[in-house]
Tab-separated table of C-alpha atoms and ligand atoms in Angstrom:
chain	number	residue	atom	x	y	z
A	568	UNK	CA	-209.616	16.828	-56.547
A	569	UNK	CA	-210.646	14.937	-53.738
A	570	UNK	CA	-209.001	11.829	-53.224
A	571	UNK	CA	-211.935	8.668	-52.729
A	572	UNK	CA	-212.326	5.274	-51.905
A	573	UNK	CA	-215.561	2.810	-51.767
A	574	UNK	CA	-215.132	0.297	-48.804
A	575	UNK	CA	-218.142	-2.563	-49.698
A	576	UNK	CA	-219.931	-5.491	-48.067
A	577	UNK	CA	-222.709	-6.975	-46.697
A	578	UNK	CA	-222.184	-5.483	-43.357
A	579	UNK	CA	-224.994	-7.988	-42.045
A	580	UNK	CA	-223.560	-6.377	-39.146
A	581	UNK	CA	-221.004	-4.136	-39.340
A	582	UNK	CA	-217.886	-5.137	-36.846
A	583	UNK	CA	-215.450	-3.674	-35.432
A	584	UNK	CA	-212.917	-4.819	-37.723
A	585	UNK	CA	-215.511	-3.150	-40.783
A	586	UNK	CA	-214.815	0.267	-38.563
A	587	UNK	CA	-211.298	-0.098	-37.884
A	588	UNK	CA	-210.452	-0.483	-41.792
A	589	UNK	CA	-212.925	2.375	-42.164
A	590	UNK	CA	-210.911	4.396	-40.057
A	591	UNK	CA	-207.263	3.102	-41.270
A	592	UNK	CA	-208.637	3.832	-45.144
A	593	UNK	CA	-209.346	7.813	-44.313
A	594	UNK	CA	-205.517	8.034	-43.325
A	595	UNK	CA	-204.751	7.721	-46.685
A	596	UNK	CA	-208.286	8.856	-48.546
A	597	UNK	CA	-210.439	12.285	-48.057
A	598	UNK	CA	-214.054	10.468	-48.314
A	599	UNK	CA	-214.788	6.684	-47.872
A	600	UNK	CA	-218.325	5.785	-49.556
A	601	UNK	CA	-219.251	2.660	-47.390
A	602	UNK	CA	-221.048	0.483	-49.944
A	603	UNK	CA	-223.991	-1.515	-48.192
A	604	UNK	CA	-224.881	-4.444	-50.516
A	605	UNK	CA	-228.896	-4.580	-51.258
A	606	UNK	CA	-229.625	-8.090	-52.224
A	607	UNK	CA	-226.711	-10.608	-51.213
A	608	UNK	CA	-227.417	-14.049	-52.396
A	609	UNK	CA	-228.094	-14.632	-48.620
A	610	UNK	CA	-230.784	-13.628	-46.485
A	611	UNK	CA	-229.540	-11.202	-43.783
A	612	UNK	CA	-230.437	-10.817	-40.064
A	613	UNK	CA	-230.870	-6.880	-40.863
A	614	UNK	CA	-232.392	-5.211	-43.432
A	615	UNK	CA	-231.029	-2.872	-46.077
A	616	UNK	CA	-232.453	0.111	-44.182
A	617	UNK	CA	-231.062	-1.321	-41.120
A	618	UNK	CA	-227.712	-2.078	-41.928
A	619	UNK	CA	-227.479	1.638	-43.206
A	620	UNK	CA	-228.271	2.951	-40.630
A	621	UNK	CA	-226.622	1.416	-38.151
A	622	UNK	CA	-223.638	2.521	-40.020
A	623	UNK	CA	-224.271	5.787	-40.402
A	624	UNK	CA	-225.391	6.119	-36.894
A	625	UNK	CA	-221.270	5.040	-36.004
A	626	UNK	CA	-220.311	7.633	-38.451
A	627	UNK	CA	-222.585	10.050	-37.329
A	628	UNK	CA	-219.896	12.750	-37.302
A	629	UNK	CA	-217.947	11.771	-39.601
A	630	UNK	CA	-218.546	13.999	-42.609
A	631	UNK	CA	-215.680	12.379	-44.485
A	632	UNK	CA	-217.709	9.291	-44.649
A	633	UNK	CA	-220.734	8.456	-46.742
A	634	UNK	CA	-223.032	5.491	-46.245
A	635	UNK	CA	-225.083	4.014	-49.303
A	636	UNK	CA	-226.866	1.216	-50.213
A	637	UNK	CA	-225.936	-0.686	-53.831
A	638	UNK	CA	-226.975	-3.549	-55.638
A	639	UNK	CA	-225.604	-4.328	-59.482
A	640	UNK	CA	-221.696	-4.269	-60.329
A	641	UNK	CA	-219.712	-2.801	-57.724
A	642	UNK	CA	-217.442	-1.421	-60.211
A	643	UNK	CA	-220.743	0.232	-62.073
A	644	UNK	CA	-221.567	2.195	-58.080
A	645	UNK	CA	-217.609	3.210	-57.974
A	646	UNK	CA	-217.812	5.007	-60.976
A	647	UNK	CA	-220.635	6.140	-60.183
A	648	UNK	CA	-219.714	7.586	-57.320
A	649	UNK	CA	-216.227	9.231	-58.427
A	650	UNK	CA	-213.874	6.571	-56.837
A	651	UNK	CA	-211.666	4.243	-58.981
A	652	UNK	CA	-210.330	2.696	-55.676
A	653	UNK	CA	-212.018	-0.454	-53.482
A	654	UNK	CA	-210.932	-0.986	-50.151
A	655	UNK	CA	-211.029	-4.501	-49.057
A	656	UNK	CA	-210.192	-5.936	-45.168
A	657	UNK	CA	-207.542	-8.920	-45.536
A	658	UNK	CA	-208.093	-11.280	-42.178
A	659	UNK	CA	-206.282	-13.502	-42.862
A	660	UNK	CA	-204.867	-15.807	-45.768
A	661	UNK	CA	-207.929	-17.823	-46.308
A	662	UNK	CA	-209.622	-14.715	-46.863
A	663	UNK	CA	-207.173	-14.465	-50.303
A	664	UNK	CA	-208.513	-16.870	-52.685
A	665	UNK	CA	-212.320	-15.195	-52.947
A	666	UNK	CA	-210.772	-11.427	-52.586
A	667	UNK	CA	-208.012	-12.359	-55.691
A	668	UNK	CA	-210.594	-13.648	-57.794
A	669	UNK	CA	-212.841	-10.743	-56.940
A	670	UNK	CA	-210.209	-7.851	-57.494
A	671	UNK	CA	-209.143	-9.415	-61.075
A	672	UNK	CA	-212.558	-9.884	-62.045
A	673	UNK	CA	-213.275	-6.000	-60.675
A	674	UNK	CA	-210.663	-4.978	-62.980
A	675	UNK	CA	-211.726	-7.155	-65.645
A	676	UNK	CA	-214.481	-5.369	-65.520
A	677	UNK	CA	-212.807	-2.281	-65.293
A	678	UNK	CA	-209.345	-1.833	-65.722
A	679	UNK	CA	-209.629	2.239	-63.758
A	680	UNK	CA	-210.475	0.865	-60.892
A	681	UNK	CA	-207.943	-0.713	-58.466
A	682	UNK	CA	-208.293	-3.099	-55.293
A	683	UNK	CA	-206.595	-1.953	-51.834
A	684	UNK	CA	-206.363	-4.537	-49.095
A	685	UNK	CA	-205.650	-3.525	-45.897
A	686	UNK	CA	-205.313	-5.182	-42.556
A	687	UNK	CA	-207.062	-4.607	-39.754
A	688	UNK	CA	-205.752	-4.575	-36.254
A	689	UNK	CA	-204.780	-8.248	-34.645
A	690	UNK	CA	-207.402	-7.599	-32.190
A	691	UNK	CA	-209.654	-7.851	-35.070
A	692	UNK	CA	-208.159	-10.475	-37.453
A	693	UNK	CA	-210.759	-13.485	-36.339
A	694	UNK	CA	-213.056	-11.337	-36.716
A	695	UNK	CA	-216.610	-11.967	-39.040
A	696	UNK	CA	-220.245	-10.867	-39.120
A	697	UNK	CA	-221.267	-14.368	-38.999
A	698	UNK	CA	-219.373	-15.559	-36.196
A	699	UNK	CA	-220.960	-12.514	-34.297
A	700	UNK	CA	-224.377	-13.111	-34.487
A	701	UNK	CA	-223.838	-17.043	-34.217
A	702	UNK	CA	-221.779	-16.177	-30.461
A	703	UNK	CA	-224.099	-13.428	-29.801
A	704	UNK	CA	-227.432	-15.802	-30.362
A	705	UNK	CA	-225.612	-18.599	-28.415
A	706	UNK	CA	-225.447	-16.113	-25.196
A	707	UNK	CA	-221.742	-14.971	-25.593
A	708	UNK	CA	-220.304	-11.420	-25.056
A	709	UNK	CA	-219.772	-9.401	-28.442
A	710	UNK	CA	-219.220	-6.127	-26.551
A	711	UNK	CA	-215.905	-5.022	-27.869
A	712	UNK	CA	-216.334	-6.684	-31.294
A	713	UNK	CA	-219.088	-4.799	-32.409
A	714	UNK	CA	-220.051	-1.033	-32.063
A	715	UNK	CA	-223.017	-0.173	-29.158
A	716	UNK	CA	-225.460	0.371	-31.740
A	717	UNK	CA	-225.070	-3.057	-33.240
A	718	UNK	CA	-225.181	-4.914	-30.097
A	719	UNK	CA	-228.489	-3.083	-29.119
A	720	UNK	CA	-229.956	-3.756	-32.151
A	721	UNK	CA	-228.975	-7.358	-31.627
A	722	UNK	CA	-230.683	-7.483	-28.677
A	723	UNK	CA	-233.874	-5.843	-29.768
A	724	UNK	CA	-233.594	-9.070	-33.173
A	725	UNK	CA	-233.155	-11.323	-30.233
A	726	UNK	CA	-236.114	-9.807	-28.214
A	727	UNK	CA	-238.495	-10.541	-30.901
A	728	UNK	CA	-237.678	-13.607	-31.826
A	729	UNK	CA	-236.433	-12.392	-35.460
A	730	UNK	CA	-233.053	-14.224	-34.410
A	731	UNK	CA	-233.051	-16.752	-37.809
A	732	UNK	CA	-229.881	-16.094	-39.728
A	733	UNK	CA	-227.492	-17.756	-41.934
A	734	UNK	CA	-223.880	-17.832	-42.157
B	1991	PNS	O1	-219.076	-8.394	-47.117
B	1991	PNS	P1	-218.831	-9.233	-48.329
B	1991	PNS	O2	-219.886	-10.324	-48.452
B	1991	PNS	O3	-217.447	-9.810	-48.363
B	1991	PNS	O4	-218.976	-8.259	-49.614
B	1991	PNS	C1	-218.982	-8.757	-50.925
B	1991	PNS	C2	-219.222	-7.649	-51.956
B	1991	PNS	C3	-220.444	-6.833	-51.617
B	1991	PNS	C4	-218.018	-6.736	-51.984
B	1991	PNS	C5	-219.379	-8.340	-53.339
B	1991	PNS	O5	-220.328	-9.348	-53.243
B	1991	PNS	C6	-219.799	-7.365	-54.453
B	1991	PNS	O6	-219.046	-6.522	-54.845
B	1991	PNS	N1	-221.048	-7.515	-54.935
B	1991	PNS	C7	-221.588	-6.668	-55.975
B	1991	PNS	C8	-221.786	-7.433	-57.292
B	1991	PNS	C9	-220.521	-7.420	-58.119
B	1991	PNS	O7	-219.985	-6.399	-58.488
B	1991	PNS	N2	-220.025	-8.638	-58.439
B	1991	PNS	C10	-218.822	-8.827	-59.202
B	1991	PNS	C11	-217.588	-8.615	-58.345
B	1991	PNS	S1	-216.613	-10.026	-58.361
């Protein structure tokens, strides 16, 4: 039976620390379904569409991973799609408190499926979508913190003027 994992978020972009736990999870996993949250309670930079594909543009030849987008109870789309495990990225300690009370209420919610945090690399651990696009729109360098495709796409947001985000 092959052995999977959903790996969620907003991904409003997609980082590379988002990749490098991507790529740490399929040492241990056969498929990774990267879940790409539909309606956060925020209003992203990029679009549903976008965000997917941007994603799946990184993993373009990686068969072992699956991009989709989800809205509803993340524990609902696991099941869904086969996988009783959730990977989550730990930065740092402060990241704890929301990711504890989100893994007990995931199992709350369903007691099959379990929470995995991983860490990314140190090169990554200050890493965040938000602080991203706030350096990016300010005029500083994000090239090795995000993939190529994010950064052009960036650029094209920036270009027309669709640069209004929050955190
Ligand atoms: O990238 P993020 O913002 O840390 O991702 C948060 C995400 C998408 C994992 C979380 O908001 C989520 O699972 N949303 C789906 C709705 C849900 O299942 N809520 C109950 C879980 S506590």
């Amino acid at each position: 039976m092959e052995n999977r994992a959903v790996y969620p978020g907003f991904f409003d972009p997609i980082t590379n620390g988002h990749v490098d736990i991507i790529l740490r999870g399929l040492k241990i996993f056969d498929r990774i379904v990267v879940a790409v949250l539909k309606n956060p309670k925020k209003k992203p930079l990029f679009s549903t569409k976008e965000r997917v594909a941007m994603i799946r543009t990184i993993f373009a030849h990686q068969s072992e991973i699956e991009v989709k987008a989800f809205d509803g109870l993340l524990v609902d789309f696991s099941r869904r799609n086969g996988a009783k495990i959730v990977i989550r990225g730990l930065r740092a300690v402060s990241d704890f408190e929301y990711e504890f009370q989100m893994a007990l209420m995931n199992r709350k919610l369903d007691s099959e499926i379990e929470t995995l945090f991983m860490m990314p690399s140190l090169n990554y651990s200050f890493l965040s979508s938000g602080l991203v696009k706030e350096v990016f729109l300010l005029g500083g360098c994000v090239e090795d913190l995000v993939p190529e495709i994010v950064e052009k796409k960036l650029r094209e947001k920036l270009k027309k003027g669709r640069f209004i985000f929050s955190n």
